[in-house]
CSV table of C-alpha atoms and ligand atoms in Angstrom, one decimal:
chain,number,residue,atom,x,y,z
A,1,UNK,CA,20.9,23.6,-1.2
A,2,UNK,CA,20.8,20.5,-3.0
A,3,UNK,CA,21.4,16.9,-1.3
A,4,UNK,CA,22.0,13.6,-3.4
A,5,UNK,CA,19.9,10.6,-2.1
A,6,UNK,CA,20.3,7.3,-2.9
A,7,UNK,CA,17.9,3.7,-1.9
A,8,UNK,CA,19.4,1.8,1.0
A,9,UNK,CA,17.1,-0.9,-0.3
A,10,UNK,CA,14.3,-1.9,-3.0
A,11,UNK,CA,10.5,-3.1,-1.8
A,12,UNK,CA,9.5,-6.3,-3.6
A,13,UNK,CA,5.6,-5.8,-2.5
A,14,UNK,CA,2.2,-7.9,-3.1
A,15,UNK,CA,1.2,-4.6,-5.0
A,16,UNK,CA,2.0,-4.6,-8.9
A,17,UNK,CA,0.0,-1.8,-9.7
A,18,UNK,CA,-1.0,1.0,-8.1
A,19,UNK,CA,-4.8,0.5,-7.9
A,20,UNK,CA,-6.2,-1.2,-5.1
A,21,UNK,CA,-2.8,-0.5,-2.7
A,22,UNK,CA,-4.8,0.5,0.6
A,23,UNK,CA,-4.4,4.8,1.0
A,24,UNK,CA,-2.0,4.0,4.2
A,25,UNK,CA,-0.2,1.5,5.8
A,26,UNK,CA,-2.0,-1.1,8.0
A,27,UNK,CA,-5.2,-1.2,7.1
A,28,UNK,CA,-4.4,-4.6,5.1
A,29,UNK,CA,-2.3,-6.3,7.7
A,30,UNK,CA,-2.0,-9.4,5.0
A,31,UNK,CA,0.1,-7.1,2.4
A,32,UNK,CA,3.5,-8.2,2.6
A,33,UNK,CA,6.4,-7.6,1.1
A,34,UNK,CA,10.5,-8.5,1.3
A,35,UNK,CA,12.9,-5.0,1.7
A,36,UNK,CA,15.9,-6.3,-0.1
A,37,UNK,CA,18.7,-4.3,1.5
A,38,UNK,CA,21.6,-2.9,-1.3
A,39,UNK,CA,25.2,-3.1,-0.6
A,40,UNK,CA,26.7,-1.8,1.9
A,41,UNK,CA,23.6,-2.1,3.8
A,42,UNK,CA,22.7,-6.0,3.1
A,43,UNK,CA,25.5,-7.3,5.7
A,44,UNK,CA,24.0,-8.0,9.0
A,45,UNK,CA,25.5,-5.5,10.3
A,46,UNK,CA,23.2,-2.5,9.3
A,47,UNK,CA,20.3,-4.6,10.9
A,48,UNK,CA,21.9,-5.7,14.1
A,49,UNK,CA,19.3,-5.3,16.7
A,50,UNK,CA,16.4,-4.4,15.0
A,51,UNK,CA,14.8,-7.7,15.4
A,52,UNK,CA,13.8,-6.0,19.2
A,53,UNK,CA,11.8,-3.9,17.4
A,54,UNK,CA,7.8,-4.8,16.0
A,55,UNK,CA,7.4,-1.7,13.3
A,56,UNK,CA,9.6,0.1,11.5
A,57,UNK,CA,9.5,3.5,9.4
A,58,UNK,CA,9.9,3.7,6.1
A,59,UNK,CA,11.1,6.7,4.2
A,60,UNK,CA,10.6,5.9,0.5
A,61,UNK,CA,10.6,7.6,-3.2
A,62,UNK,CA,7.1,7.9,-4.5
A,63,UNK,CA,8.8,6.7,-7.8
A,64,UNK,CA,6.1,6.2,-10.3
A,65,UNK,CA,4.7,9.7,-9.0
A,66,UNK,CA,7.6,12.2,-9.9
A,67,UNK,CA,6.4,15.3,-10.9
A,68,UNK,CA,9.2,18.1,-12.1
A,69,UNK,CA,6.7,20.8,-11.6
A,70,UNK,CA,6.2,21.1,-7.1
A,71,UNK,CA,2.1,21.1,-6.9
A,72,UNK,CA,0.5,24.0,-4.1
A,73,UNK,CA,-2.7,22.7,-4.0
A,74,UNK,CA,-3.9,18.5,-4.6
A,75,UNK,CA,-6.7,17.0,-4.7
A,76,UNK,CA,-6.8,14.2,-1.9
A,77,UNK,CA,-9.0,10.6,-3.1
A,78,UNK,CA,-9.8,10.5,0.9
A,79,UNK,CA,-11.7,14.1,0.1
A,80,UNK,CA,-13.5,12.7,-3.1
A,81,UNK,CA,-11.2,14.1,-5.3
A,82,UNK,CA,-12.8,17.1,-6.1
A,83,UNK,CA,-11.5,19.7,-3.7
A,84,UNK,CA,-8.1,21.0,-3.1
A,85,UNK,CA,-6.3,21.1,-0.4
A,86,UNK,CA,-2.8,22.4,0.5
A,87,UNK,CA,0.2,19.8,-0.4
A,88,UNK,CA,1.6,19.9,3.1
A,89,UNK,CA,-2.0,19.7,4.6
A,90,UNK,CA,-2.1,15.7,2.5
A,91,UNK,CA,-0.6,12.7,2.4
A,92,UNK,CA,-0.9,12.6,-1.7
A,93,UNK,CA,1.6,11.1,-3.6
A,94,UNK,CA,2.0,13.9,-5.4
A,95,UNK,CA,4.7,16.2,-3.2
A,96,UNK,CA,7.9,17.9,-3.2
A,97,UNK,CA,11.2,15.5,-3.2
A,98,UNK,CA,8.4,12.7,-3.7
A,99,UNK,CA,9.0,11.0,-0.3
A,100,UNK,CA,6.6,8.8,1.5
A,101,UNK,CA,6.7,7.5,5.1
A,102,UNK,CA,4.7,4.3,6.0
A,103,UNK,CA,4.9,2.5,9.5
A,104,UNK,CA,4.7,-1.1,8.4
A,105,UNK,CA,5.1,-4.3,11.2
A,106,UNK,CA,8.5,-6.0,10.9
A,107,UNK,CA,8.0,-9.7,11.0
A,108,UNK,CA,11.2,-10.9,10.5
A,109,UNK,CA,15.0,-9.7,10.5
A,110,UNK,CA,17.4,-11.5,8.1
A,111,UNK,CA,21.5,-10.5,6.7
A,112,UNK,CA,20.0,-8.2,4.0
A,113,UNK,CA,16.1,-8.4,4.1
A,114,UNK,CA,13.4,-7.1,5.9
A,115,UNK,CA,10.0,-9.0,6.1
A,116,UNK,CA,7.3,-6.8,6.0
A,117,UNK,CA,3.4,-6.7,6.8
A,118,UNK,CA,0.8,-3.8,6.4
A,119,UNK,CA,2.5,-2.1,3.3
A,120,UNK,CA,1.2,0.6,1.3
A,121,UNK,CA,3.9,0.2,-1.7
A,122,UNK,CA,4.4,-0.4,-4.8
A,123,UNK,CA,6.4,-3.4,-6.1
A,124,UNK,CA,10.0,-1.5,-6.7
A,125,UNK,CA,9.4,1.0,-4.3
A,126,UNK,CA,13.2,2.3,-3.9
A,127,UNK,CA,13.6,2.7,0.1
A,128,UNK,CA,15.9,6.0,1.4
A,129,UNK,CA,15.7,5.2,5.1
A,130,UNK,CA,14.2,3.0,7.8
A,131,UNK,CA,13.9,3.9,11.7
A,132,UNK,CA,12.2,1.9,14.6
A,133,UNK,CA,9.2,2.3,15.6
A,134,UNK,CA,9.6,4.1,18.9
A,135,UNK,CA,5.9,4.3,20.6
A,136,UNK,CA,5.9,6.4,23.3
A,137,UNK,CA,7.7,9.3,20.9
A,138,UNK,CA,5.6,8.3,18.0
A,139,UNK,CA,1.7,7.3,19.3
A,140,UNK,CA,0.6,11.1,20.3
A,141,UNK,CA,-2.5,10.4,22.7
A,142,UNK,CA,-5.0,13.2,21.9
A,143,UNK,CA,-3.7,13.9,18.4
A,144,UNK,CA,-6.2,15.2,15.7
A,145,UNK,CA,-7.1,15.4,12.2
A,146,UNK,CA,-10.1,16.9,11.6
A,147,UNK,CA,-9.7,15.9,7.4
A,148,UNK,CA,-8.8,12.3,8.1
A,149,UNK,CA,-10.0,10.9,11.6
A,150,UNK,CA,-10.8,7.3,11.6
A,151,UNK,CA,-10.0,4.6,8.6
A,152,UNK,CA,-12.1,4.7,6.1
A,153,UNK,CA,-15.5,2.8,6.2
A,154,UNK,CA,-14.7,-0.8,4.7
A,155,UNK,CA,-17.4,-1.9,2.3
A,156,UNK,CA,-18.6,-5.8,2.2
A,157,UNK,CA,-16.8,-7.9,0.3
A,158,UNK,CA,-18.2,-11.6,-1.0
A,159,UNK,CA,-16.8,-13.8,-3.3
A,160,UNK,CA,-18.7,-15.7,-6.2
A,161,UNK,CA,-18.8,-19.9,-6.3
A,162,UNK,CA,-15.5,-20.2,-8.4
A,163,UNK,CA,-13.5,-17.2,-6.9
A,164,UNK,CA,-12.9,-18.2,-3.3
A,165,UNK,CA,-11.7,-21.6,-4.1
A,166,UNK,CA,-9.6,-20.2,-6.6
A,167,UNK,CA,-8.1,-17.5,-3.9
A,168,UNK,CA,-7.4,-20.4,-1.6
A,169,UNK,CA,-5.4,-22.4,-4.2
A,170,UNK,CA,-2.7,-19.5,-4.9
A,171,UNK,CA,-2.4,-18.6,-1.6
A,172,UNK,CA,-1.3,-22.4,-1.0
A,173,UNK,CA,0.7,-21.9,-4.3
A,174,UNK,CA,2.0,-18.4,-3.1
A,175,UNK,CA,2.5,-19.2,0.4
A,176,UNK,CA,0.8,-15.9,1.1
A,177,UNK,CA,-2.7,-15.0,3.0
A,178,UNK,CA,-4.1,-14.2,-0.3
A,179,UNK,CA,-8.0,-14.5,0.2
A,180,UNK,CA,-7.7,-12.1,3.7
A,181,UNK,CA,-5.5,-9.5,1.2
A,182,UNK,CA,-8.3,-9.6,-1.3
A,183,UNK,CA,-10.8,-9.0,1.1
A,184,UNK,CA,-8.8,-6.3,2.9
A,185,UNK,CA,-7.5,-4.6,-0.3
A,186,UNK,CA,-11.1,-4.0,-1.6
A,187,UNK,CA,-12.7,-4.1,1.2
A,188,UNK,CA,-11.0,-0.3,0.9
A,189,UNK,CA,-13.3,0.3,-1.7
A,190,UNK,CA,-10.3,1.1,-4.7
A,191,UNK,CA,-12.9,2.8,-7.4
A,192,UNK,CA,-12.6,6.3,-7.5
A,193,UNK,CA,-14.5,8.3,-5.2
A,194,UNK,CA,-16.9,9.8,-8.1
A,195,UNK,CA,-17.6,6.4,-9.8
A,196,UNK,CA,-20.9,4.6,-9.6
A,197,UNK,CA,-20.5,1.5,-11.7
A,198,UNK,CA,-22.9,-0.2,-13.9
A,199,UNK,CA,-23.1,-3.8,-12.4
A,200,UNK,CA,-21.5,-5.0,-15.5
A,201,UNK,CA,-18.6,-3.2,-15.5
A,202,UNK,CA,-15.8,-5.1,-14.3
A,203,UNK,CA,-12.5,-4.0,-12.5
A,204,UNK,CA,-9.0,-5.4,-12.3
A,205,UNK,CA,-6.0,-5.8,-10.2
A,206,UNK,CA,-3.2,-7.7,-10.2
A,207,UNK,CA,-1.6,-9.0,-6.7
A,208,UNK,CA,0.9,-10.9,-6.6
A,209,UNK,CA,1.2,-12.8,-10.0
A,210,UNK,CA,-2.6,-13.0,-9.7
A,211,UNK,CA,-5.4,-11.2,-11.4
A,212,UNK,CA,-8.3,-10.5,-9.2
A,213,UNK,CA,-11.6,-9.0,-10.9
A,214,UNK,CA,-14.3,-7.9,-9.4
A,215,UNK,CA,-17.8,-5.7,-9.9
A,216,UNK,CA,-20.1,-4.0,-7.5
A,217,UNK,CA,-23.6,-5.9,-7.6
A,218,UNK,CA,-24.8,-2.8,-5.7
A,219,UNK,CA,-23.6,0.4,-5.4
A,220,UNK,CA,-21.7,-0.7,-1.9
A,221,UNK,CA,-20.7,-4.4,-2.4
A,222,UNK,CA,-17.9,-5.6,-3.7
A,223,UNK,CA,-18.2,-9.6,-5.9
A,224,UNK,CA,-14.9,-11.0,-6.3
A,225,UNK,CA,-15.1,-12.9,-9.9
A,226,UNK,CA,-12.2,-14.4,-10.8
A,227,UNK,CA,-8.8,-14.9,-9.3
A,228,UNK,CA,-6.6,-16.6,-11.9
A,229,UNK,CA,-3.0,-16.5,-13.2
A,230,UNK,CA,-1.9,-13.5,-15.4
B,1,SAM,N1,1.8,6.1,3.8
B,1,SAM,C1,2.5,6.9,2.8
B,1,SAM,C2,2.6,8.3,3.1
B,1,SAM,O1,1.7,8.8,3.9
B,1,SAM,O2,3.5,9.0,2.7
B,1,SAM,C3,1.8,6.7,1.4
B,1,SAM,C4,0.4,7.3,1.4
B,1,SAM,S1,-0.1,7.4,-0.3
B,1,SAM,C5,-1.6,8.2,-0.1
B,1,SAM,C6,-0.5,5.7,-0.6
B,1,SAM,C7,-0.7,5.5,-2.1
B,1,SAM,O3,0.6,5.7,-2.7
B,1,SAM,C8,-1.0,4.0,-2.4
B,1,SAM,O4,-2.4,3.9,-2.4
B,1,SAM,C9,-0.4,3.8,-3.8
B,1,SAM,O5,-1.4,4.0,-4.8
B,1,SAM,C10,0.6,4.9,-3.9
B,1,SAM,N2,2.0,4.4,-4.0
B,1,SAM,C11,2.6,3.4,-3.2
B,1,SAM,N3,3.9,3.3,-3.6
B,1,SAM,C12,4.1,4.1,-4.6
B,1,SAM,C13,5.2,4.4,-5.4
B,1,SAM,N4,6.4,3.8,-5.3
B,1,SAM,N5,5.1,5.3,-6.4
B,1,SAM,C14,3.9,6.0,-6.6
B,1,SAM,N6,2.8,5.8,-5.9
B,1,SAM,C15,2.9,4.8,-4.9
């Protein structure tokens, strides 16, 4: 059977690229983004009543991750990335129909737009569906994954002389908590599992329309360098 799907709305997200987006949703409550709804779905109607609501699901197309050949077996960053594991037993991006799910908190309901907080997605992100949170169905007390119990360990984050003030002047700019995204966004740890950089080497990310670089002083320790303008 085949079934045609098509966006009910696009994610404009703090996330331009995917390095650095946080591995699920709410572990950087400052990522925020605006789900612009697409006709018919950007009259009120479609959202009437959702502003009782504090999260929402969202069923998305992992769209810069569309593979025409279905994978079996990925390997998962959470597991290192070098051993496979079944595609169904993952949350990879790499997966049959290419559809994500995130719970993300709903801060605000408007006539075609959803504000968002504790996003996962890319900028563009095309959206297929969204449901309400609904917590007693949804929380499952006693539930267990043995690959993937807790978050992940955060690693320290601290920022050099010129950085922070620089973070604090385009988040006024922005109007966004920039500085607590930073720190939550790498805070993640975003270098691939196998990597131990050189002190020198310097990575890169762009949030918002900021770049943010950064290196690791010590193997577990994250220096913010430079937040500046692309
Ligand atoms: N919470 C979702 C899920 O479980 O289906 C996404 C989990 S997936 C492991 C999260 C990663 O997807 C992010 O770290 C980001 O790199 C990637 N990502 C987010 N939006 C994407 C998109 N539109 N296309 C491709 N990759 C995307």
């Amino acid at each position: 059977m085949r079934h045609t799907v098509s966006p009910v709305g696009i994610l404009r997200s703090c996330f331009k690229e995917k390095f650095a987006i946080p591995r699920q949703p709410q572990l950087a409550p400052a990522a925020r983004g605006v789900l612009e709804l697409l006709p018919p779905f950007d009259q009120g109607d479609a959202v009437e009543g959702l502003e009782q609501v504090s999260h929402v699901w969202l069923l998305f197309l992992f769209h810069q991750a569309l593979e025409d050949k279905p994978r079996l077996k990925v390997r998962p960053p959470r597991l290192g990335g070098n051993k496979s594991m079944g595609v169904f037993a993952t949350r990879s991006t790499h997966r049959p129909n290419g559809i994500g799910q995130s719970v993300v908190r709903l801060e605000g309901v408007e006539p075609g737009r959803l504000l968002l907080s504790g996003i996962d997605l890319l900028d563009g992100t095309p959206v297929l569906d969204i449901k309400p949170y609904v917590p007693y169905a949804d929380s499952v007390s006693g539930a267990v994954n043995r690959m993937a119990s807790d978050a992940p360990a955060a690693i320290a984050v601290d920022w050099s002389d010129s950085a922070l003030p620089q973070a604090h002047e385009h988040a006024l700019r922005l109007g966004e908590p920039l500085v607590e995204l930073i720190e939550q966004c790498l805070a993640q740890d975003p270098r691939p599992a196998y990597q131990v950089p050189p002190p020198e080497r310097v990575y890169g990310v762009k949030f918002w329309d900021v770049q943010v670089r950064w290196h690791y002083p010590q193997p577990d320790v994250i220096r913010v360098l430079e937040v500046a303008p692309e």
